Tab-separated table of C-alpha atoms in Angstrom:
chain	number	residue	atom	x	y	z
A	571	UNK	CA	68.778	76.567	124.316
A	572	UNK	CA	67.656	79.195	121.217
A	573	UNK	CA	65.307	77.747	118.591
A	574	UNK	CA	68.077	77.528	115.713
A	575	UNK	CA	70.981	75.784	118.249
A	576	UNK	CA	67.664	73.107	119.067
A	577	UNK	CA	67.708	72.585	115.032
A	578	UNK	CA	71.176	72.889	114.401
A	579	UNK	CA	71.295	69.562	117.151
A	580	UNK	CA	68.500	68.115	115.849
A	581	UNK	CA	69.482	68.137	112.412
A	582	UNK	CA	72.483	65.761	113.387
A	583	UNK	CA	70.386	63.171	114.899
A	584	UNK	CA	70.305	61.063	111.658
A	585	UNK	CA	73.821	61.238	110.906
A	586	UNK	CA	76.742	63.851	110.381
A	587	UNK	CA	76.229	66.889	107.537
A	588	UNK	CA	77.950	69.284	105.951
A	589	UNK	CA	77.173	73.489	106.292
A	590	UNK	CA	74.685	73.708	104.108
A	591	UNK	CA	73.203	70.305	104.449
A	592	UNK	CA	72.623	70.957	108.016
A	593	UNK	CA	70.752	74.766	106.903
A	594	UNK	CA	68.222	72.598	104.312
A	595	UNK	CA	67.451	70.102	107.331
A	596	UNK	CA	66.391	72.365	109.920
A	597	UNK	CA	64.115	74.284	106.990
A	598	UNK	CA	62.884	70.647	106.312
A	599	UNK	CA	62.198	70.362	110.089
A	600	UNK	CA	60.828	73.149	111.177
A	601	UNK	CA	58.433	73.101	108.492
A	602	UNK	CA	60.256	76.240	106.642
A	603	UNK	CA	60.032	78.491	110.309
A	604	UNK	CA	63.797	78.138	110.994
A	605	UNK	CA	65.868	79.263	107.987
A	606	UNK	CA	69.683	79.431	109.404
A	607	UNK	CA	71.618	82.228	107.817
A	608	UNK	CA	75.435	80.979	107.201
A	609	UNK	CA	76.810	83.258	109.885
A	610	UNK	CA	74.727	82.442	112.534
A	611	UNK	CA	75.176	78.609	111.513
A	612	UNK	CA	78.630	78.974	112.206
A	613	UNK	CA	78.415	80.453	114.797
A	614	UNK	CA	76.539	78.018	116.649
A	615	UNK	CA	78.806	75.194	115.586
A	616	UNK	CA	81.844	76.919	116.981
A	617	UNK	CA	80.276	77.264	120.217
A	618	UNK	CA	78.477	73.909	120.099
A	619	UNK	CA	81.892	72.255	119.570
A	620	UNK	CA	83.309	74.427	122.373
A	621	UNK	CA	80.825	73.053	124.380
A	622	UNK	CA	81.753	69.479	123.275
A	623	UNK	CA	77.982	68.892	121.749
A	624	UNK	CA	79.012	68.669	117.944
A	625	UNK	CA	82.052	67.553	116.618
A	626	UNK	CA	84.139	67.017	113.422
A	627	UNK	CA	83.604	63.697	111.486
A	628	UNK	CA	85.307	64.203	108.266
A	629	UNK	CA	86.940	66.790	105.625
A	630	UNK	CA	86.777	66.210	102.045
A	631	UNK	CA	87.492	69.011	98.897
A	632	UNK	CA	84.542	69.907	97.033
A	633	UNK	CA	85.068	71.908	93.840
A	634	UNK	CA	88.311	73.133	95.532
A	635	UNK	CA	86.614	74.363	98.661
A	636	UNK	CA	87.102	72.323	101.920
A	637	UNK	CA	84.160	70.849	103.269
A	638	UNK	CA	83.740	69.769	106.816
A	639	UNK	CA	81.144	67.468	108.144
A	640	UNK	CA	79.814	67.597	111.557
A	641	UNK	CA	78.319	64.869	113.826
A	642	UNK	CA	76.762	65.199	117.421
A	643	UNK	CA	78.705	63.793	120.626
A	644	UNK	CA	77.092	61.820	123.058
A	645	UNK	CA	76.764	64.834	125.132
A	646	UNK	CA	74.961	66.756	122.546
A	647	UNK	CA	72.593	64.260	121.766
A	648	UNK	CA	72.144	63.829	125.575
A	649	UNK	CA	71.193	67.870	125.717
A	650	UNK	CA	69.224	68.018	122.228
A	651	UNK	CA	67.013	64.903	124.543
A	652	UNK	CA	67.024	66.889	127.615
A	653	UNK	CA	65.812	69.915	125.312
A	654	UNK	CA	63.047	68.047	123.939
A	655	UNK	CA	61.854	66.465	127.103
A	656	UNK	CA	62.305	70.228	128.857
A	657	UNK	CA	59.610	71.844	125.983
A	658	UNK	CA	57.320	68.337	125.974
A	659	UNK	CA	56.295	69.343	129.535
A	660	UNK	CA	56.141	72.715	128.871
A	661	UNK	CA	54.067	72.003	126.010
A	662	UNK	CA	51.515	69.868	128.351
A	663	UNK	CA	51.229	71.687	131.169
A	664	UNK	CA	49.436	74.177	128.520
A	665	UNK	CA	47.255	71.363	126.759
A	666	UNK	CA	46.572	69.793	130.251
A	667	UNK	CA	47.710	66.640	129.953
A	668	UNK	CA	50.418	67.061	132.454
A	669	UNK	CA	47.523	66.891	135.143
A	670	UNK	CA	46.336	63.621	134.261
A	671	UNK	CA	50.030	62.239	133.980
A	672	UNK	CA	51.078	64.397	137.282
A	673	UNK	CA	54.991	64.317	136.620
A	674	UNK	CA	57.159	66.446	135.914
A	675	UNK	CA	58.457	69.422	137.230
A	676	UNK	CA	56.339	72.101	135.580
A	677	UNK	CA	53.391	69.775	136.755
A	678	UNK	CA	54.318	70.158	140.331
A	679	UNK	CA	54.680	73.951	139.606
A	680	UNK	CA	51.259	74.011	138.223
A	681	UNK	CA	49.608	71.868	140.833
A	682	UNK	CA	51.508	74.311	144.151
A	683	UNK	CA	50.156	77.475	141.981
B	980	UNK	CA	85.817	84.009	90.069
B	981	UNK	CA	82.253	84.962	89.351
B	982	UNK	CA	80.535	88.343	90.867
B	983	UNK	CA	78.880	86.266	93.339
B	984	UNK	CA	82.018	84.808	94.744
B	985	UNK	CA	84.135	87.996	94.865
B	986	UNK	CA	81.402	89.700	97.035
B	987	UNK	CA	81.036	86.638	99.105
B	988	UNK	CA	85.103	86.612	99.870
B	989	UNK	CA	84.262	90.583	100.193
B	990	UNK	CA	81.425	89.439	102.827
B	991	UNK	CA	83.977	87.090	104.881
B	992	UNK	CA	87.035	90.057	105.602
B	993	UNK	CA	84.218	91.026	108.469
B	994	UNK	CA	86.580	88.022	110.208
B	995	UNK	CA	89.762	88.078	111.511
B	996	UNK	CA	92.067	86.855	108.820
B	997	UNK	CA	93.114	83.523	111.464
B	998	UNK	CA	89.563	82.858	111.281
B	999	UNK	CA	89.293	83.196	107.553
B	1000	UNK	CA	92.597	80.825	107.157
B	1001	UNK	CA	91.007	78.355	109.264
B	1002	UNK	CA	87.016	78.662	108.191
B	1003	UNK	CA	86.835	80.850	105.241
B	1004	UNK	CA	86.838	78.667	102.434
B	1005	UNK	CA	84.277	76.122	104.349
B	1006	UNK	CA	81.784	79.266	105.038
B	1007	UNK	CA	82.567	80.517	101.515
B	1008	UNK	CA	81.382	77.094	100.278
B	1009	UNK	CA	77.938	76.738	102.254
B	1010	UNK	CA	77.380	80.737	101.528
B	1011	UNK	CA	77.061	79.844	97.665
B	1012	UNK	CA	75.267	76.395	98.207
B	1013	UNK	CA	72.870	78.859	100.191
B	1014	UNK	CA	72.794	81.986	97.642
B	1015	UNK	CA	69.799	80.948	95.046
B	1016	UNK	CA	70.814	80.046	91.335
B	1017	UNK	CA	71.031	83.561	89.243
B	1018	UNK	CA	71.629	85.976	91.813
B	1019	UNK	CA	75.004	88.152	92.000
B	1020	UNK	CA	74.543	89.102	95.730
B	1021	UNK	CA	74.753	86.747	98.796
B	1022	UNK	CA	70.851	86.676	100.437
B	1023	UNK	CA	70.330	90.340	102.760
B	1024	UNK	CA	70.151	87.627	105.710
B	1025	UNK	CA	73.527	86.161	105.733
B	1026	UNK	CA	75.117	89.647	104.561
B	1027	UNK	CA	73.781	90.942	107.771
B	1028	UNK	CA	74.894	87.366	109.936
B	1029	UNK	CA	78.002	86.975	108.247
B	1030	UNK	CA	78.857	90.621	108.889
B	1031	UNK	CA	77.316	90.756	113.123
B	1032	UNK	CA	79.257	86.935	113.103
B	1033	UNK	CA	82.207	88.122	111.602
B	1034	UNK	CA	82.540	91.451	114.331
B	1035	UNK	CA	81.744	89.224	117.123
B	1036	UNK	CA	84.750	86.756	116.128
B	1037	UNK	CA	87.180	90.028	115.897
B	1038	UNK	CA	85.638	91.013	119.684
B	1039	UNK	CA	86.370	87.670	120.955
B	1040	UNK	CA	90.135	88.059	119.899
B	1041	UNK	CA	90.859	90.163	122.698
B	1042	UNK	CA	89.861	87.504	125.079
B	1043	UNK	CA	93.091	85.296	124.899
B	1044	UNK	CA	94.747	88.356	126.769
B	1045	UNK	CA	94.435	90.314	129.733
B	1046	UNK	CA	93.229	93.619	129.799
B	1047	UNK	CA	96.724	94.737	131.293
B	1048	UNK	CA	98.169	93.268	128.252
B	1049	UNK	CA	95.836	94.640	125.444
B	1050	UNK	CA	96.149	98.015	127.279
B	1051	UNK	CA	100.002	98.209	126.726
B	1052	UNK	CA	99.335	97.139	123.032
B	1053	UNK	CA	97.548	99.524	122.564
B	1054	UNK	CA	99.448	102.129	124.403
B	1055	UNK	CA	102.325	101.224	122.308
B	1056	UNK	CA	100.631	101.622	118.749
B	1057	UNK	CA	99.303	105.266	120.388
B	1058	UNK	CA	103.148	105.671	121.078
B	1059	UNK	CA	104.315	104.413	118.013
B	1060	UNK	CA	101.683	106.200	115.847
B	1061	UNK	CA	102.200	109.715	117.622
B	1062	UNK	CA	106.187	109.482	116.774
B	1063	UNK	CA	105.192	108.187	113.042
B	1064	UNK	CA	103.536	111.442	112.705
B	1065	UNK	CA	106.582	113.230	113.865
B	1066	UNK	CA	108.400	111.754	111.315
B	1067	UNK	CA	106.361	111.818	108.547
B	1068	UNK	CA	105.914	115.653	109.318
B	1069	UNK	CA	109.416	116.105	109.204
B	1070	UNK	CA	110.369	114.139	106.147
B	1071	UNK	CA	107.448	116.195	104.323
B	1072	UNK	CA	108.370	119.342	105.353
B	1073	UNK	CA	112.288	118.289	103.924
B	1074	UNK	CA	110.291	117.446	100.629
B	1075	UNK	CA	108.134	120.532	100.346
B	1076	UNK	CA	111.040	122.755	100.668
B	1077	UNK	CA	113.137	120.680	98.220
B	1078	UNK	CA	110.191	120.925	95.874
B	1079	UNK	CA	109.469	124.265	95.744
B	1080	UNK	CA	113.059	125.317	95.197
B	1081	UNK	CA	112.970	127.949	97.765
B	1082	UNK	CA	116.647	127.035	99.097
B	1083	UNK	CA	117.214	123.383	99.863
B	1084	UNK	CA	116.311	122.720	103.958
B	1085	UNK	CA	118.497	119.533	104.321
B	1086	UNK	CA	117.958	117.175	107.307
B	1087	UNK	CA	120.816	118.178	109.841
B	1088	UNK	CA	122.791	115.288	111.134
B	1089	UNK	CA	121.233	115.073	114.095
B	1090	UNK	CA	117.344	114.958	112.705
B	1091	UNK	CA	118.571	112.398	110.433
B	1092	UNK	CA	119.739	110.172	113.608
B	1093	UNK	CA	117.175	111.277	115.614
B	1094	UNK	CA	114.391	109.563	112.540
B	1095	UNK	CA	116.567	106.693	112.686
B	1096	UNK	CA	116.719	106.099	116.118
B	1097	UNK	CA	112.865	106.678	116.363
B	1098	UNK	CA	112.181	103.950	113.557
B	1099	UNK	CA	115.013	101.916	115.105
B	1100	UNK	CA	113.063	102.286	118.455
B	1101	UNK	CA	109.493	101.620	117.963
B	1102	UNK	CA	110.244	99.105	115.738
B	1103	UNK	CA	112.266	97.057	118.366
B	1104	UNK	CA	109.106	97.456	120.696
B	1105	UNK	CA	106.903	96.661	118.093
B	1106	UNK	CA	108.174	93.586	117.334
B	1107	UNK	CA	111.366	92.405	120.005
B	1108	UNK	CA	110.858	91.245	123.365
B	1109	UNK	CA	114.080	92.573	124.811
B	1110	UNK	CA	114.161	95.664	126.288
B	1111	UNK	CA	118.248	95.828	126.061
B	1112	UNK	CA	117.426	96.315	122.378
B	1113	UNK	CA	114.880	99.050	122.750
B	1114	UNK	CA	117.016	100.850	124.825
B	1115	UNK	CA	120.024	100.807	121.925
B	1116	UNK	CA	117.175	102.828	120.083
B	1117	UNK	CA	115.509	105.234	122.757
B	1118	UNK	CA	118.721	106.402	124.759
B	1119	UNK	CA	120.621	107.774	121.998
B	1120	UNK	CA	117.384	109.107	120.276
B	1121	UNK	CA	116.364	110.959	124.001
B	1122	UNK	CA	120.212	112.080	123.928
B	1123	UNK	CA	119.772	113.952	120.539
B	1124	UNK	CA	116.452	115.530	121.840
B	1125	UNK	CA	117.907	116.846	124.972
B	1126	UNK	CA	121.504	117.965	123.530
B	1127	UNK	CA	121.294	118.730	119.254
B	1128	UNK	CA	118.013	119.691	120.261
B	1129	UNK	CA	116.101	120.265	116.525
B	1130	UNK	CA	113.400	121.286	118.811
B	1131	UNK	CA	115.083	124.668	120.162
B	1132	UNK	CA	113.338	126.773	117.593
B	1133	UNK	CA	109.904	125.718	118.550
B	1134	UNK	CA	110.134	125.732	122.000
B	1135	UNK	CA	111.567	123.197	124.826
B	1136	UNK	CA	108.140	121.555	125.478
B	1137	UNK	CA	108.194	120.296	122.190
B	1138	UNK	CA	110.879	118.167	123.685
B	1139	UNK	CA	108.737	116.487	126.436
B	1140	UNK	CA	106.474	114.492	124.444
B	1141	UNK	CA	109.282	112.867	122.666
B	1142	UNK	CA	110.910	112.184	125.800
B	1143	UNK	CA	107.488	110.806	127.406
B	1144	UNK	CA	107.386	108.727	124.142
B	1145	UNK	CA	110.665	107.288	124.367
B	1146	UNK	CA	110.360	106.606	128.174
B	1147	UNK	CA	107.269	104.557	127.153
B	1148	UNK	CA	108.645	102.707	123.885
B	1149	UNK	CA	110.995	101.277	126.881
B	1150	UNK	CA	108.503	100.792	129.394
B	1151	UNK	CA	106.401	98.771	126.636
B	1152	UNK	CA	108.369	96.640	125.155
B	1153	UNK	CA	108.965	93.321	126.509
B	1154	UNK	CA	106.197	90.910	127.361
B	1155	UNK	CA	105.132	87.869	125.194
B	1156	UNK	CA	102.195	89.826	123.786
B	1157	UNK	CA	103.476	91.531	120.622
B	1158	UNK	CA	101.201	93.349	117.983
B	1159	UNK	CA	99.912	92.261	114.962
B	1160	UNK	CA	100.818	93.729	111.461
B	1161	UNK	CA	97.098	95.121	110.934
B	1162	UNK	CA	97.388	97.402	113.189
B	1163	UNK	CA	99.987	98.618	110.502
B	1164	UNK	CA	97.413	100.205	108.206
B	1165	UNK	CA	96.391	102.650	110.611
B	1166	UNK	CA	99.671	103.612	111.637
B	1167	UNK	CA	101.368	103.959	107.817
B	1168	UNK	CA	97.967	106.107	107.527
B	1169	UNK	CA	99.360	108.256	109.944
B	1170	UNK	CA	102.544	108.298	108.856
B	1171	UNK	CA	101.769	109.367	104.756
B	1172	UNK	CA	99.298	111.824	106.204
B	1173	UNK	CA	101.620	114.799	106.165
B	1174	UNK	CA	102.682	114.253	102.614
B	1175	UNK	CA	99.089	115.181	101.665
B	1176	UNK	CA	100.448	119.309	102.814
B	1177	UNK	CA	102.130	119.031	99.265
B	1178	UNK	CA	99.058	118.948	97.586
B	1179	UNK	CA	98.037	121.563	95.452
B	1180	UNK	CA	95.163	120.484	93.745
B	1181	UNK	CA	92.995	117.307	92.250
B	1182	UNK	CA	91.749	117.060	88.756
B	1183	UNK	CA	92.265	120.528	88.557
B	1184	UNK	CA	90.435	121.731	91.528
B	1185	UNK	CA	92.414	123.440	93.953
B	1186	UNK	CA	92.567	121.298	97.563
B	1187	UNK	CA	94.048	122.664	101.001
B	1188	UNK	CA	96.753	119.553	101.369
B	1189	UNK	CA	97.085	120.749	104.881
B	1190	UNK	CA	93.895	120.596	105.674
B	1191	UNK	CA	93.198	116.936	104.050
B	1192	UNK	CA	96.011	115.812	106.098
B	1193	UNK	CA	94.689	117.109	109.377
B	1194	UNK	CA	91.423	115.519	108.260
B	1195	UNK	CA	92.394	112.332	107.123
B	1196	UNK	CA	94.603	111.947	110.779
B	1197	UNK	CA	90.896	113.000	112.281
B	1198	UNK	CA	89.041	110.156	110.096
B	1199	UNK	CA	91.675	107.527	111.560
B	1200	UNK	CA	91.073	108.639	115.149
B	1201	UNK	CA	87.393	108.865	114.650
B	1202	UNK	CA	87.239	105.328	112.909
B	1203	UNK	CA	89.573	104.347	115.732
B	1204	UNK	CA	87.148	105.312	118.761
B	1205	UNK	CA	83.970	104.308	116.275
B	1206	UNK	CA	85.441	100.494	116.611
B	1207	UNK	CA	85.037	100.287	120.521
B	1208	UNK	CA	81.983	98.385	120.339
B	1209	UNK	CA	84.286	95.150	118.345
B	1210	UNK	CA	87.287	96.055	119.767
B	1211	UNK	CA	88.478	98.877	122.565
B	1212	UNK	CA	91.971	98.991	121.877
B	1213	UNK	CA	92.197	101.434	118.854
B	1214	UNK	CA	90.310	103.683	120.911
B	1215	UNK	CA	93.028	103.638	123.554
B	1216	UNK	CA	95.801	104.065	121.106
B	1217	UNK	CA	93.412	106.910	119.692
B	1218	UNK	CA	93.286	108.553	123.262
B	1219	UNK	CA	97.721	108.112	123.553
B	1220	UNK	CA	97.660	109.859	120.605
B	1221	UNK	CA	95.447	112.196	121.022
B	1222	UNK	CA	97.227	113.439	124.027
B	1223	UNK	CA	100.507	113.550	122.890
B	1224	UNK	CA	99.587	115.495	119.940
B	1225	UNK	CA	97.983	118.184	122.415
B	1226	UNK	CA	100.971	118.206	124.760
B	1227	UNK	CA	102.489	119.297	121.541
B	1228	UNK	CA	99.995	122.236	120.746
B	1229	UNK	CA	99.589	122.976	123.784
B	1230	UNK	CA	102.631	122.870	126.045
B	1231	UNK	CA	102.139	122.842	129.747
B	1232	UNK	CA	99.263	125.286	129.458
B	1233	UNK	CA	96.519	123.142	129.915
B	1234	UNK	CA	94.409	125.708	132.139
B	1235	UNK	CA	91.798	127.419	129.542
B	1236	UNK	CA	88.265	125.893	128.792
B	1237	UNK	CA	89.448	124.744	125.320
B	1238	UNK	CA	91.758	122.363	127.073
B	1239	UNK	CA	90.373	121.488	130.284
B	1240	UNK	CA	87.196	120.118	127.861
B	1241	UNK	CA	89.551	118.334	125.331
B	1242	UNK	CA	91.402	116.756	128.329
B	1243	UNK	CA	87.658	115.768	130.020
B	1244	UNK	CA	86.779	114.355	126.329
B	1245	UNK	CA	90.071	111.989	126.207
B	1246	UNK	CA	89.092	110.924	129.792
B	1247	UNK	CA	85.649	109.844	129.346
B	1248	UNK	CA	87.358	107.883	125.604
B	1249	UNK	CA	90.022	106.311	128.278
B	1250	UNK	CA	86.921	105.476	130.854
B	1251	UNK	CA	84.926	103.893	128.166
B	1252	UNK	CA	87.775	101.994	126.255
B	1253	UNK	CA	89.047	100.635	129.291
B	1254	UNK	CA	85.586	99.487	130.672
B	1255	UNK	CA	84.476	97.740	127.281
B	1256	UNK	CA	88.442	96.434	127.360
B	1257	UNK	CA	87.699	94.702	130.840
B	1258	UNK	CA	84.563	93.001	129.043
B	1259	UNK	CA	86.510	92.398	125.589
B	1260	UNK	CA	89.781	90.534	127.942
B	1261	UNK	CA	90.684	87.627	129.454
B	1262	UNK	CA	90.188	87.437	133.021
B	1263	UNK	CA	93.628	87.251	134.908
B	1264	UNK	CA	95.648	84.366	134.455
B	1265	UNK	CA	94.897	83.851	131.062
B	1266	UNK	CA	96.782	84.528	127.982
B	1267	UNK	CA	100.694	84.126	128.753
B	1268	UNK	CA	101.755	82.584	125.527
B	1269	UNK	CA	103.371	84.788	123.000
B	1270	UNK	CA	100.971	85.700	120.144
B	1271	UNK	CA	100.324	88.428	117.929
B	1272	UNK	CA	97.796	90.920	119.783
């Protein structure tokens, strides 16, 4: 999964936004790194919800402009965890904790090398 | 509509316009949110996402057909585009003569049914899916070629790319896949081209109309195979053209260099189009409902 697809899904974890809701929260989240252009926002939420990850939760008109807002599925929240669990042992097998622990599958990796 | 928002809607016609109907005025509502307060221009970042986005959506159009079925739609528009030419030649040449009062050079009867029949025809394929009514069009059309023959004076080849043209407005029509009214502009491009020979000058500068016309014909073909990247069918249509026009030039004499290396250029453009086609299509199976290609 690319860096701005992890924040797009993680930026629905507290609750369904709108476009440009969801580009301030994964600036917010990243700590300013990932700053989502509009294409490629849309982009990923067109192939996120053809992957049955995100989907629409409501439509309302805003200043005469349509604005949808999007929610994760149970699936998507189930990958955005995967994800996250997928870079947490990635993460320790470089700080060394994954030794002491000795799960995981990039501990056994490490441990065979 | 301020500045900002007419460049934005400017910014969003790098989608197809189904897209756009669907999406456009959601994006065109987070693109402002996103643009900072006091600026006229959307941020260089989503110019250049909105635009790669936008060309990527137009690629993935192809994909609800096969690449047997965007291949005849675009042989078709190659077909249709070639015989628009004819036409518009024809009619300009009529108006030229009529303008310049050098003796009035009337369509006969028989070029006058011959245009109609060609309109009649590729407009049936263009837009009918039965081939009985195609055929109303092409058979009288190939029957003035081959017996009222307008085509004597220039020599009988001339005849056999019309022919080949209405043997494949009939072999193309049909099928659920019919296509869509953009690829209009390029075609009516075509078509006014040869009206351009009547020009004599702009703003008082004296222009070579025949020349612009060839050109602007050339910029059509060359925006046509430039687009094979987003989209490989114009460049297919390009190469039908392209090689109708030379059967024209050229005849059957297609032994010197000249066009032994024009006909090795059109085959690496077919090669190409067709291999980035394969990539751009459905695989086989998909894409039997009738849409708008």
């Amino acid at each position: 999964m690319r860096e701005p697809t992890y924040f797009v899904l993680a930026s629905l974890l507290e609750g369904p936004l709108h476009g440009y809701a969801i580009i301030k929260r994964a600036e917010e989240m990243s700590g300013g790194r990932v700053r989502l252009a509009t294409g490629t926002l849309y982009t990923a939420l067109d192939r996120l919800a053809g992957d049955g990850y995100v989907r629409l939760v409501s439509e309302e008109l805003v200043a005469g402009r349509i604005r949808r807002s999007y929610g994760l599925t149970d699936d998507g929240a189930a990958a955005l965890r995967a994800e996250a669990q997928r870079m947490a042992e990635a993460a320790r097998l470089v700080t060394g904790e994954v030794a002491a622990s000795g799960a995981g599958r990039f501990g056994r990796k490490a441990r065979t090398a | 509509m301020s500045p900002l928002e007419r460049r934005c809607r400017l910014l969003l016609r790098a989608y197809p316009a189904a897209y756009r109907r669907d999406r456009g005025e959601e994006i065109l509502g987070t693109l402002l949110e996103a643009t900072p307060a006091g600026r006229s221009w959307p941020r260089l970042r989503d110019v250049r996402s909105l635009a790669t986005a936008g060309l990527r959506e137009r690629a993935a159009q192809n994909r609800r057909l096969t690449t047997a079925a965007n291949a005849r739609t675009a042989a078709l528009i190659g077909v249709v585009a070639y015989l628009g030419l004819l036409a518009g030649e024809y009619l300009s040449t009529v108006a030229r003569s009529e303008l310049d009062f050098r003796g009035a050079m009337p369509l006969s009867w028989a070029e006058l049914a011959l245009l109609g029949f060609f309109a009649a025809s590729a407009a049936l394929a263009w837009a009918s899916r039965r081939r009985v009514l195609v055929l109303a069009g092409v058979a009288p059309a190939a029957a003035i070629v081959c017996l009222a023959t307008p085509w004597s004076t220039f020599g009988w080849w001339q005849a056999v790319p019309v022919l080949v043209c209405l043997a494949a407005l009939l072999v193309l029509a049909g099928g659920a896949q019919r296509p869509s009214r953009r690829w209009l502009w390029p075609v009516g491009i075509i078509c006014a081209a040869p009206f351009l020979g009547d020009l004599r000058g702009i703003g008082g500068r004296a222009v070579d109309g025949r020349a612009l016309s060839a050109e602007l014909v050339l910029a059509v073909v060359v925006v046509c195979i430039a687009w094979i990247a987003v989209d490989a069918r114009p460049a297919i249509a390009a190469a039908v053209f392209l090689l109708l026009v030379a059967m024209t030039i050229f005849g059957f004499s297609f032994g010197g260099p000249p066009q032994v290396a024009f006909l090795a250029v059109v085959c690496v453009l077919v090669s190409m189009a067709l291999w980035r086609l394969r990539r751009q299509s459905a695989h086989r199976g998909g894409g039997t409902g009738a849409t708008a290609a």
